[in-house]
PDB file of C-alpha atoms in Angstrom:
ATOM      1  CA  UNK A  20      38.099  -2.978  32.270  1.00 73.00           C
ATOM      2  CA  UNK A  21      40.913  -0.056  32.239  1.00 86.00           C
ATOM      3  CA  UNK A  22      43.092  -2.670  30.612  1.00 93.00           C
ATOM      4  CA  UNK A  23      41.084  -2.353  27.302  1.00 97.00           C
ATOM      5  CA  UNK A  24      40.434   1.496  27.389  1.00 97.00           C
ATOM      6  CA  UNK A  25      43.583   3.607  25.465  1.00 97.00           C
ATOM      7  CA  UNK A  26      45.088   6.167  27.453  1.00 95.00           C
ATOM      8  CA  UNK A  27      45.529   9.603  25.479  1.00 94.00           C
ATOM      9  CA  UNK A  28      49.242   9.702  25.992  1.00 83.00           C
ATOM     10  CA  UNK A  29      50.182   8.575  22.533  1.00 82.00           C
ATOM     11  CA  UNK A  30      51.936   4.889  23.163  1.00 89.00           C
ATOM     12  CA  UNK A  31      49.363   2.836  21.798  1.00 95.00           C
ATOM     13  CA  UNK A  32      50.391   0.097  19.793  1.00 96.00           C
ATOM     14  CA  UNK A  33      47.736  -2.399  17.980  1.00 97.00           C
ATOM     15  CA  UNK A  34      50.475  -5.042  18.089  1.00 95.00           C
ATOM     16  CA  UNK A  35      50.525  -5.074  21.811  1.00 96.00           C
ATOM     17  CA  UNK A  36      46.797  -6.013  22.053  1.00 97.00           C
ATOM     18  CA  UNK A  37      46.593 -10.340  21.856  1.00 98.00           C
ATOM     19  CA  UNK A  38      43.288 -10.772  19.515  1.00 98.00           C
ATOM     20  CA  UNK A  39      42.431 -14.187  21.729  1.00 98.00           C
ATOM     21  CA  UNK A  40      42.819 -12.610  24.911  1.00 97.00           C
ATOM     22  CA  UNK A  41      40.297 -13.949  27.711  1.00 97.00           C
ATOM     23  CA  UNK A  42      41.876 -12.781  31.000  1.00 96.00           C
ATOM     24  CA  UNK A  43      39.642 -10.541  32.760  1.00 96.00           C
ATOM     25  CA  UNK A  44      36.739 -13.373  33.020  1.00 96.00           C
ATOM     26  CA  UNK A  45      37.402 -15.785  35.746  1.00 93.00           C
ATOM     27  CA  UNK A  46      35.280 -18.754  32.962  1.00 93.00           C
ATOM     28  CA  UNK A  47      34.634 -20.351  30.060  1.00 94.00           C
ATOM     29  CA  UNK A  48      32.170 -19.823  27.334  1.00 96.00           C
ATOM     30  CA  UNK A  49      29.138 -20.843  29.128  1.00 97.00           C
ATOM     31  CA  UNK A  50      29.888 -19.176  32.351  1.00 98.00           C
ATOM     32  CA  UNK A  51      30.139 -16.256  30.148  1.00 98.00           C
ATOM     33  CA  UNK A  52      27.018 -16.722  28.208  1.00 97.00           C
ATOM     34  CA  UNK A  53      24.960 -16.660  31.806  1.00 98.00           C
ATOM     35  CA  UNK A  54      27.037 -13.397  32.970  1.00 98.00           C
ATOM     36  CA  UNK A  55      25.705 -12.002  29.640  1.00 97.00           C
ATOM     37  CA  UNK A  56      22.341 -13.079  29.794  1.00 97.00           C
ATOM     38  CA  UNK A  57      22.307 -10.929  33.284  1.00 97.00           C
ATOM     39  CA  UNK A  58      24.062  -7.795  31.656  1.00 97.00           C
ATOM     40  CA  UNK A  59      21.437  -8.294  29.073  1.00 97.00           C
ATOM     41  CA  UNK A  60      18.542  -8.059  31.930  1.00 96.00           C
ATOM     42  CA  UNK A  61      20.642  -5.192  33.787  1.00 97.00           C
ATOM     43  CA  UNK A  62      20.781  -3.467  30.378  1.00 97.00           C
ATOM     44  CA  UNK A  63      17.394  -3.507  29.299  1.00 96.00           C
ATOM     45  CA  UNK A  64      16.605  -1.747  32.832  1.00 96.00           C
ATOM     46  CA  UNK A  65      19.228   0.984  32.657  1.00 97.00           C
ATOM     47  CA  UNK A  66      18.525   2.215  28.931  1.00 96.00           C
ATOM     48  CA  UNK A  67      14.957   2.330  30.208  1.00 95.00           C
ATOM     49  CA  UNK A  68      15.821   4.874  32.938  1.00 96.00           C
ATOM     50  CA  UNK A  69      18.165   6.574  30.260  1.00 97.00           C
ATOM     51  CA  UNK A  70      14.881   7.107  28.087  1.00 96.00           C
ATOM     52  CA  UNK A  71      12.496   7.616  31.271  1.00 95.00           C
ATOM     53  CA  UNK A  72      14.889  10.299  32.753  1.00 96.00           C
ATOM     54  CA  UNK A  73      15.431  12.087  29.706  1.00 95.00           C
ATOM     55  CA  UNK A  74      18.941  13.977  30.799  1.00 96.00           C
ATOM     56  CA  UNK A  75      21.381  11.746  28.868  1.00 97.00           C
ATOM     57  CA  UNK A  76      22.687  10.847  25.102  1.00 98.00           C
ATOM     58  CA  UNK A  77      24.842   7.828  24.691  1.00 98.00           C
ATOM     59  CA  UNK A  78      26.581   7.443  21.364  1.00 98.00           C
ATOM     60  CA  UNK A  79      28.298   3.714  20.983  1.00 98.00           C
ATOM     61  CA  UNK A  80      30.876   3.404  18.049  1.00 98.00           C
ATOM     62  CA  UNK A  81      31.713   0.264  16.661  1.00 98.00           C
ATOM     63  CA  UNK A  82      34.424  -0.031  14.477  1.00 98.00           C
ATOM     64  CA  UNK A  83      36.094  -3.343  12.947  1.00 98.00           C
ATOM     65  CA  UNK A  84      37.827  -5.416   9.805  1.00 97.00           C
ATOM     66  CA  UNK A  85      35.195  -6.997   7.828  1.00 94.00           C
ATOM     67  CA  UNK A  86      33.940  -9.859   9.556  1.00 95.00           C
ATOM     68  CA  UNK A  87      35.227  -8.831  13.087  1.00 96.00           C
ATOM     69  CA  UNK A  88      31.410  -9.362  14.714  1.00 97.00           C
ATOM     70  CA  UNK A  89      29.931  -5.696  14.661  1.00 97.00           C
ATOM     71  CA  UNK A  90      26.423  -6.865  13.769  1.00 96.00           C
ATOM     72  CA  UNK A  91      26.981  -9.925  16.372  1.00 97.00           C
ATOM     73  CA  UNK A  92      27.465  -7.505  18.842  1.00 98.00           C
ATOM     74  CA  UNK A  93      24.980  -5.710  18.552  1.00 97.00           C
ATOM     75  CA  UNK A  94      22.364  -8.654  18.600  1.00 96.00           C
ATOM     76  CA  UNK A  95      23.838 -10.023  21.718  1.00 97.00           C
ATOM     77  CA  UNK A  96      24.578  -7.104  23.543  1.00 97.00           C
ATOM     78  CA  UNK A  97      21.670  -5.459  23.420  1.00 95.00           C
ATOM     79  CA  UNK A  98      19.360  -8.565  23.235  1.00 91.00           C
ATOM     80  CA  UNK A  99      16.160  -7.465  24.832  1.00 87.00           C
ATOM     81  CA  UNK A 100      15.982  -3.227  24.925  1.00 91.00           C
ATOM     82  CA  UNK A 101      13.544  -1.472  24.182  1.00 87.00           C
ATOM     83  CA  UNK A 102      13.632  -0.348  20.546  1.00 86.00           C
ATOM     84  CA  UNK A 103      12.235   3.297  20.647  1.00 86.00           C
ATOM     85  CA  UNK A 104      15.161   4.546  23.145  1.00 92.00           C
ATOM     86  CA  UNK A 105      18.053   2.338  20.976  1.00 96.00           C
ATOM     87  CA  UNK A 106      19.014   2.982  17.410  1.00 96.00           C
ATOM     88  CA  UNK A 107      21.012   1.371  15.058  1.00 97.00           C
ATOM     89  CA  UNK A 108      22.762   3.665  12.405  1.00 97.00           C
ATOM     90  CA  UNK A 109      24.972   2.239   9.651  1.00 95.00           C
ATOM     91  CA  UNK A 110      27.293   4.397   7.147  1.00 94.00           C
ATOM     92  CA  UNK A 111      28.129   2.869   3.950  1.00 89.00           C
ATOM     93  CA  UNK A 112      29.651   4.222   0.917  1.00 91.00           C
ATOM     94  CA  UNK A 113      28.233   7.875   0.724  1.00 94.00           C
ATOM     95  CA  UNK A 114      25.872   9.025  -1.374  1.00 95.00           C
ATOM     96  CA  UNK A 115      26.387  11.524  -4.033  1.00 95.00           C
ATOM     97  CA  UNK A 116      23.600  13.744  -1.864  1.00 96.00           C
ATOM     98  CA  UNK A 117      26.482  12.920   1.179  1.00 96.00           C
ATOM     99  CA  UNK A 118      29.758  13.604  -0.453  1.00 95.00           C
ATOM    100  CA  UNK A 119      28.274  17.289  -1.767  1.00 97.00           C
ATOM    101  CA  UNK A 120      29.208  17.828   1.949  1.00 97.00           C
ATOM    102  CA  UNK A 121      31.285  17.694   4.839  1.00 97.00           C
ATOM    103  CA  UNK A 122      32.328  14.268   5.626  1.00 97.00           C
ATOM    104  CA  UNK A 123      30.931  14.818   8.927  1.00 98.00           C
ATOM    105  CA  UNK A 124      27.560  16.385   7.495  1.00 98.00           C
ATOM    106  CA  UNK A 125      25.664  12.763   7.448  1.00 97.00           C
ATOM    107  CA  UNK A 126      27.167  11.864  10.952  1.00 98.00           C
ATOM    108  CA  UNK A 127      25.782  14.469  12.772  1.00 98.00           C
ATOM    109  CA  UNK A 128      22.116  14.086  11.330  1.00 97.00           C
ATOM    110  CA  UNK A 129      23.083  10.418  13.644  1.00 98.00           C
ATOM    111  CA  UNK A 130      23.832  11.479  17.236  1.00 98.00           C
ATOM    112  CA  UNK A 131      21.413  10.488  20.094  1.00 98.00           C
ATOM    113  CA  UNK A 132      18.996  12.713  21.077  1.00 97.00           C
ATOM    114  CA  UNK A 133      18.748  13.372  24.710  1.00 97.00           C
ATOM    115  CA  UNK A 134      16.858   9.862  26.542  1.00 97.00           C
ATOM    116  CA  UNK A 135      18.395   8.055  23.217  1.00 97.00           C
ATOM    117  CA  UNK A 136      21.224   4.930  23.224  1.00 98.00           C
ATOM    118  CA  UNK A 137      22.494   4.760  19.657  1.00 98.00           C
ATOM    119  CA  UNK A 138      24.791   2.222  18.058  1.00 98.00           C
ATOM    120  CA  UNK A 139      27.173   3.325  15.199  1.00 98.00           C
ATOM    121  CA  UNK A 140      27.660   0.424  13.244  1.00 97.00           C
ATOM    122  CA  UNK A 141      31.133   1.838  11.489  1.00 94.00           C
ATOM    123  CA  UNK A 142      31.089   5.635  11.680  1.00 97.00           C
ATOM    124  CA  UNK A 143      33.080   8.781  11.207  1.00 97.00           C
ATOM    125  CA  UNK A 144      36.008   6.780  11.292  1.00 98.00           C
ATOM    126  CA  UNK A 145      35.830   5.280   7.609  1.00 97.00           C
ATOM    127  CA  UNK A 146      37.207   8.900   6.977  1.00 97.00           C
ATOM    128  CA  UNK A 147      40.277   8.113   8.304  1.00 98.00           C
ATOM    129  CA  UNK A 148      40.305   4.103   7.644  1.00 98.00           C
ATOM    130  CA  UNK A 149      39.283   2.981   4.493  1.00 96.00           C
ATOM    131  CA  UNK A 150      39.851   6.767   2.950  1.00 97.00           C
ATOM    132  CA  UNK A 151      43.510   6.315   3.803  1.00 98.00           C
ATOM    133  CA  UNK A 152      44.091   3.039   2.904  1.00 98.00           C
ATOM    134  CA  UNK A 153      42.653   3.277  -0.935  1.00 96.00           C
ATOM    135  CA  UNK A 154      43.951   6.970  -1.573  1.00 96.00           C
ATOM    136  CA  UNK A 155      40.680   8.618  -2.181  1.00 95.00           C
ATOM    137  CA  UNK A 156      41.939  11.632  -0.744  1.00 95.00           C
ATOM    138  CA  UNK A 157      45.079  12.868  -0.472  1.00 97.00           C
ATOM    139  CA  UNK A 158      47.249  12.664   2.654  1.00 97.00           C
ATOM    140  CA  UNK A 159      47.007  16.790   3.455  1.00 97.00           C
ATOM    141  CA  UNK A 160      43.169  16.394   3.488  1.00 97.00           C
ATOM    142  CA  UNK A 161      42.871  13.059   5.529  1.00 97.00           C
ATOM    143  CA  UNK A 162      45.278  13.590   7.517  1.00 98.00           C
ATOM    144  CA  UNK A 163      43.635  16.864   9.540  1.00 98.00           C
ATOM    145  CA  UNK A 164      40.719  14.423   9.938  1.00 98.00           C
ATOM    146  CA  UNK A 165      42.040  13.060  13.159  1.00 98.00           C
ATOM    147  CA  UNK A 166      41.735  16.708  14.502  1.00 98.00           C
ATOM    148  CA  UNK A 167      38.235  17.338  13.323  1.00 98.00           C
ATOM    149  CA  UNK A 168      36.739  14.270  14.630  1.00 98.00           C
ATOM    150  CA  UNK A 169      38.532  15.170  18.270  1.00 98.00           C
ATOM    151  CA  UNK A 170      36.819  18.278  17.925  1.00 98.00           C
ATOM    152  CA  UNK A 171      33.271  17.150  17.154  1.00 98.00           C
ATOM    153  CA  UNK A 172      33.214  14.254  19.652  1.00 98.00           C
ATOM    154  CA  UNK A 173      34.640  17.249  22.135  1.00 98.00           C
ATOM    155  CA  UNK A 174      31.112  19.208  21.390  1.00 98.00           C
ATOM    156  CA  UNK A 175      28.784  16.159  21.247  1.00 98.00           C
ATOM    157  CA  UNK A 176      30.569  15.153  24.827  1.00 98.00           C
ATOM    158  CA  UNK A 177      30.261  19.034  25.755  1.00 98.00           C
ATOM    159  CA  UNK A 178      26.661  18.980  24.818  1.00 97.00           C
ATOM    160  CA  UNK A 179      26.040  15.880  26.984  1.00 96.00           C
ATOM    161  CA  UNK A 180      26.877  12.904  25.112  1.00 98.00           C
ATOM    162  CA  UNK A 181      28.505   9.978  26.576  1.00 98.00           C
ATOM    163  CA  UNK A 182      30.594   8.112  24.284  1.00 98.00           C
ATOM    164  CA  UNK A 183      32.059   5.102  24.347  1.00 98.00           C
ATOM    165  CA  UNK A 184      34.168   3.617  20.985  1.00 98.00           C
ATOM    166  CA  UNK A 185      34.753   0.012  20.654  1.00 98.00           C
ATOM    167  CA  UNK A 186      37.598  -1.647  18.186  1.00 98.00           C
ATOM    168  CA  UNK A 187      36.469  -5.468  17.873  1.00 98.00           C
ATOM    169  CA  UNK A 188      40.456  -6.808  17.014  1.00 98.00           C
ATOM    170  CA  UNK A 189      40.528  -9.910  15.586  1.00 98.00           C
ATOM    171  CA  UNK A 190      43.462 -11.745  14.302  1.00 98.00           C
ATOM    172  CA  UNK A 191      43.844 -12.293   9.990  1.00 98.00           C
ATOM    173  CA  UNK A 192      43.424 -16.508  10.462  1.00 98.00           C
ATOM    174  CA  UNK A 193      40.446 -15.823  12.794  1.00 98.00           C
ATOM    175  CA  UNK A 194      39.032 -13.251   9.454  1.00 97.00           C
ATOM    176  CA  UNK A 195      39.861 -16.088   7.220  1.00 96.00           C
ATOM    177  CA  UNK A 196      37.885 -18.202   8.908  1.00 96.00           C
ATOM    178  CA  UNK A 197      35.013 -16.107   9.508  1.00 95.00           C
ATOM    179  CA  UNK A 198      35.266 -15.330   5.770  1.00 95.00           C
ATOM    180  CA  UNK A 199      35.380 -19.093   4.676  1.00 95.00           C
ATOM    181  CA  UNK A 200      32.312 -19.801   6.730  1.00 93.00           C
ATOM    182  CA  UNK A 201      30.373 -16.732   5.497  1.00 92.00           C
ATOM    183  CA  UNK A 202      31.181 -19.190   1.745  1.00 92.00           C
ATOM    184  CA  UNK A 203      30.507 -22.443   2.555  1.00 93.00           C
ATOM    185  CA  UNK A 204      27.384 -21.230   4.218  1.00 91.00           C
ATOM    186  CA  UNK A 205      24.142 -21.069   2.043  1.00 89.00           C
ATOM    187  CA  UNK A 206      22.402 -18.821   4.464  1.00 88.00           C
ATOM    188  CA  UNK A 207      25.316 -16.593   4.995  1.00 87.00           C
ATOM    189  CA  UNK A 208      26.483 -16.131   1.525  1.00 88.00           C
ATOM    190  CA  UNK A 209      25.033 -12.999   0.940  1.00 89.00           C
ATOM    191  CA  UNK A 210      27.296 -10.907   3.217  1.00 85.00           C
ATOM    192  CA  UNK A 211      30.313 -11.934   1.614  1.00 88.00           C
ATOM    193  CA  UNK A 212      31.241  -9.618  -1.216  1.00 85.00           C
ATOM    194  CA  UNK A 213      34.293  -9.989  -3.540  1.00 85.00           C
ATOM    195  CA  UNK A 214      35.434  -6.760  -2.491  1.00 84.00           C
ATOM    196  CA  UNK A 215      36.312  -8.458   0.490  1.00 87.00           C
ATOM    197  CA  UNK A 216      39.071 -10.347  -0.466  1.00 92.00           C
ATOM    198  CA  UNK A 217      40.665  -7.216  -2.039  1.00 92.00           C
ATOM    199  CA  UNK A 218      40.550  -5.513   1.414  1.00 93.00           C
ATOM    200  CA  UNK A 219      41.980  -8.776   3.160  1.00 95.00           C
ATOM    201  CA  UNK A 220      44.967  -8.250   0.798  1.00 96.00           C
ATOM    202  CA  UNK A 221      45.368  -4.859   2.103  1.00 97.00           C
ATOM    203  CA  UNK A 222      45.578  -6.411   6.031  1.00 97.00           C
ATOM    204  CA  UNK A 223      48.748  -4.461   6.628  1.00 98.00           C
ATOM    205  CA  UNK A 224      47.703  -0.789   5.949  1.00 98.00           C
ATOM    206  CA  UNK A 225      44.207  -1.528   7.982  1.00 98.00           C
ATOM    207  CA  UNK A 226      46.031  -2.438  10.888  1.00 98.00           C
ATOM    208  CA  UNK A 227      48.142   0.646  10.998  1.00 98.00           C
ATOM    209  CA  UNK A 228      44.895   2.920   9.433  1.00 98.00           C
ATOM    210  CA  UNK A 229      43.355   1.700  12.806  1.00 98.00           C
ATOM    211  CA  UNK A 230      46.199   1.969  14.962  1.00 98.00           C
ATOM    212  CA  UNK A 231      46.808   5.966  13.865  1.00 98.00           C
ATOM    213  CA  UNK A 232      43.642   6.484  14.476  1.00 98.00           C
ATOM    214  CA  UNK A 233      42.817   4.885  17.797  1.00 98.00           C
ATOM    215  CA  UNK A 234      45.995   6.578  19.087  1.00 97.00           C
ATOM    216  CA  UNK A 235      45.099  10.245  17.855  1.00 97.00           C
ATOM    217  CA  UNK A 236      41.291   9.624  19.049  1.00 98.00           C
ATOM    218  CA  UNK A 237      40.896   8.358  22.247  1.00 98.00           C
ATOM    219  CA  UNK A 238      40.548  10.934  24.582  1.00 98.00           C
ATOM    220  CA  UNK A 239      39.015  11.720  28.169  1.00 97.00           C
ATOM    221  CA  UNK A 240      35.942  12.449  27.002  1.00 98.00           C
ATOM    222  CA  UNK A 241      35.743   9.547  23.527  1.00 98.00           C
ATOM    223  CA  UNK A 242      38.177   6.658  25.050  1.00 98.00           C
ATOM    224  CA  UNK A 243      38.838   4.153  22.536  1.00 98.00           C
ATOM    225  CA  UNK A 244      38.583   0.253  23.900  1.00 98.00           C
ATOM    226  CA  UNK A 245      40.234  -2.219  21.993  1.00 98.00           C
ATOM    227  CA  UNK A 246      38.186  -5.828  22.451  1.00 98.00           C
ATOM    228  CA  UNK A 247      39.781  -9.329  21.792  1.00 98.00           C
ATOM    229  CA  UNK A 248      37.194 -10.266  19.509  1.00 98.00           C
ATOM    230  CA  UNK A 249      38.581 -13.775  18.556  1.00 98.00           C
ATOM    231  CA  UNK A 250      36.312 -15.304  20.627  1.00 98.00           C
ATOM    232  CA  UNK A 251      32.478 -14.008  20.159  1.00 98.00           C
ATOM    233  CA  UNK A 252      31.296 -14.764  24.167  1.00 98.00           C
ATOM    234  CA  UNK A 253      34.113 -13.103  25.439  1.00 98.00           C
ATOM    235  CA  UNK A 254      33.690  -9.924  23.244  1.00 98.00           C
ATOM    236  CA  UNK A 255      29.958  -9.893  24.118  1.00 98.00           C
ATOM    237  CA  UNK A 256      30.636  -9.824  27.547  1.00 98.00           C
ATOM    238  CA  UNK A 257      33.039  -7.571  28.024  1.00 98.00           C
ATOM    239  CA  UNK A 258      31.391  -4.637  25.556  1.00 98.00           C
ATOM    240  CA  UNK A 259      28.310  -5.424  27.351  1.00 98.00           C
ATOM    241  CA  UNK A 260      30.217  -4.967  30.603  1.00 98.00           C
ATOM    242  CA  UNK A 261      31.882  -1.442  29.790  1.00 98.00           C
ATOM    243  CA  UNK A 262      28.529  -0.572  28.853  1.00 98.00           C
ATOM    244  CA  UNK A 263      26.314  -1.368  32.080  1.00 98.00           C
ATOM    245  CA  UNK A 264      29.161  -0.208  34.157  1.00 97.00           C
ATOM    246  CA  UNK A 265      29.169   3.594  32.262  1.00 98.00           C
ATOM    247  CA  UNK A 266      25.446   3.676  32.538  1.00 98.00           C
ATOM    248  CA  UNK A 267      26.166   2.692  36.503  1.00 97.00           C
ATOM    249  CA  UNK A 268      27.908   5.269  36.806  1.00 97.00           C
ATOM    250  CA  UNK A 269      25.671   8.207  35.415  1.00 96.00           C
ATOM    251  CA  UNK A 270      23.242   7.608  38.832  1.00 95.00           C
ATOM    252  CA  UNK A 271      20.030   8.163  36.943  1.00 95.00           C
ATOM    253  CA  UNK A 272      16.823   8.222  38.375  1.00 94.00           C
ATOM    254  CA  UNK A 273      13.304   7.796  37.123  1.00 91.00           C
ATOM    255  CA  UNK A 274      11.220  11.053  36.747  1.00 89.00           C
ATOM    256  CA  UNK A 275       8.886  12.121  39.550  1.00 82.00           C
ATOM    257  CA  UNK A 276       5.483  11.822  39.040  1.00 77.00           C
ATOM    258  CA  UNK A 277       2.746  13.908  39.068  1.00 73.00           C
ATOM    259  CA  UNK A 278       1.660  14.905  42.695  1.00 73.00           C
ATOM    260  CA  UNK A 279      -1.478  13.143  43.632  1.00 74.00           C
ATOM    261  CA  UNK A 280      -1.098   9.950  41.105  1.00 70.00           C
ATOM    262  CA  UNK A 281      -1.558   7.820  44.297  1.00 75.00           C
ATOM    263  CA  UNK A 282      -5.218   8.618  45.107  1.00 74.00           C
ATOM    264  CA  UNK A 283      -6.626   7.557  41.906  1.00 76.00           C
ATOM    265  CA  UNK A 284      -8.363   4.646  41.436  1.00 77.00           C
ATOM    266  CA  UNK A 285      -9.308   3.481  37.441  1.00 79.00           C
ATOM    267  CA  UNK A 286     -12.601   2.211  37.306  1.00 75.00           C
TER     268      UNK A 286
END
């Protein structure tokens, strides 16, 4: 999956990242689907041993254009966990409480605690996204951003805190689709907001928002992946993928239990 992850070197370019890529799956859609159904299984066992050993904090940050499948993800990814060692925490438009503070400030309050999985659904990163691309800061104060949220992913990784970052890339016809669907759609209506279509119109200056800040972010110890999210199956698969594999890799083990536990007999 090293194809997806962006190196820190600083040659990162959005444009060279195909939206309706499907090559590292040897499949189709329903191939994919049963891989996924056993990364699901695999998953639900490994964040148990992340909660039952205790040692580890795993901070996942999903980051996308509106309609790019954050909330699918999440549903199909982590189908099955248990819900008191996985959280979900989203970040809207701060509060008045919020922006009395560092931007950071309500972030923080977010992090996994050590045994926890939690799921940013958008994150830190609106900072340096949508803060940028409407001008509601000024360049000299945005712009150090990109330094600050190295350094705070630095400590939370310091402290512990495994962290993987996820861009879910979809193309601007596969967003108008999504969008048109989201409208024709009774049951789906509700997500779509007008605002929406002002944001489409600013397509351009997202793309390169994201790009600036996937290239001045992904680092050792935070890599940035960048997921062909055209096609929903193949984007479930392959976060879910990255995801098993890191936990793989931590070699956890369950807790030992209290000495004696094997002579007793419940009545």
């Amino acid at each position: 999956m090293n194809k997806y992850r962006i190196q820190p070197n600083g040659s990162f370019r959005l444009k060279d990242y195909d939206p309706d890529e499907t090559s590292a799956f040897k499949g189709g859609k329903q191939e994919a689907l049963e891989a996924l159904a056993k990364l699901n299984k695999r998953l639900e066992t490994l964040q148990e041993l992340l909660y039952a050993e205790g040692k580890h904090k795993v901070l996942v940050v999903l980051q996308a254009m509106d309609a790019g499948g954050k909330d699918g993800t999440i549903r199909a990814v982590f189908d099955g966990v248990n819900p008191s060692g996985v959280r979900v925490a989203s970040f809207g438009v701060p509060t008045e409480h919020e922006l009395a503070r560092d931007y950071l400030w309500r972030v923080h309050q977010q992090v996994p605690r050590k045994g926890e999985l939690v799921i940013f659904n958008r994150s830190h990163y609106e900072d340096v996204l949508v803060v940028r691309v409407k001008n509601l800061v000024p360049q000299q104060v945005w712009q150090k951003r990109y330094h600050h949220i190295r350094e705070f992913e630095r400590m939370l990784a310091d402290e512990g805190t495994i962290i993987l970052k996820f861009f879910l890339h979809i193309s601007k016809e596969e967003q108008r689709k999504r969008l048109q669907e989201r409208l024709d759609n009774p049951e789906k209506r509700w997500k779509f907001r007008k605002g929406d279509l002002e944001d489409r119109k600013l397509w351009d200056q997202y793309q390169e928002a994201f790009e600036v800040a996937i290239r001045e972010t992904s680092t050792e110890y935070a890599p940035w992946y960048v997921i062909p999210a055209n096609k929903n199956w193949y984007r479930n698969w392959l976060v879910g993928s990255i995801l098993v594999e890191t936990l793989e890799g931590l070699r956890m083990q369950y807790p030992q239990p209290q000495i004696g536990l094997e002579k007793i007999v419940i009545e």
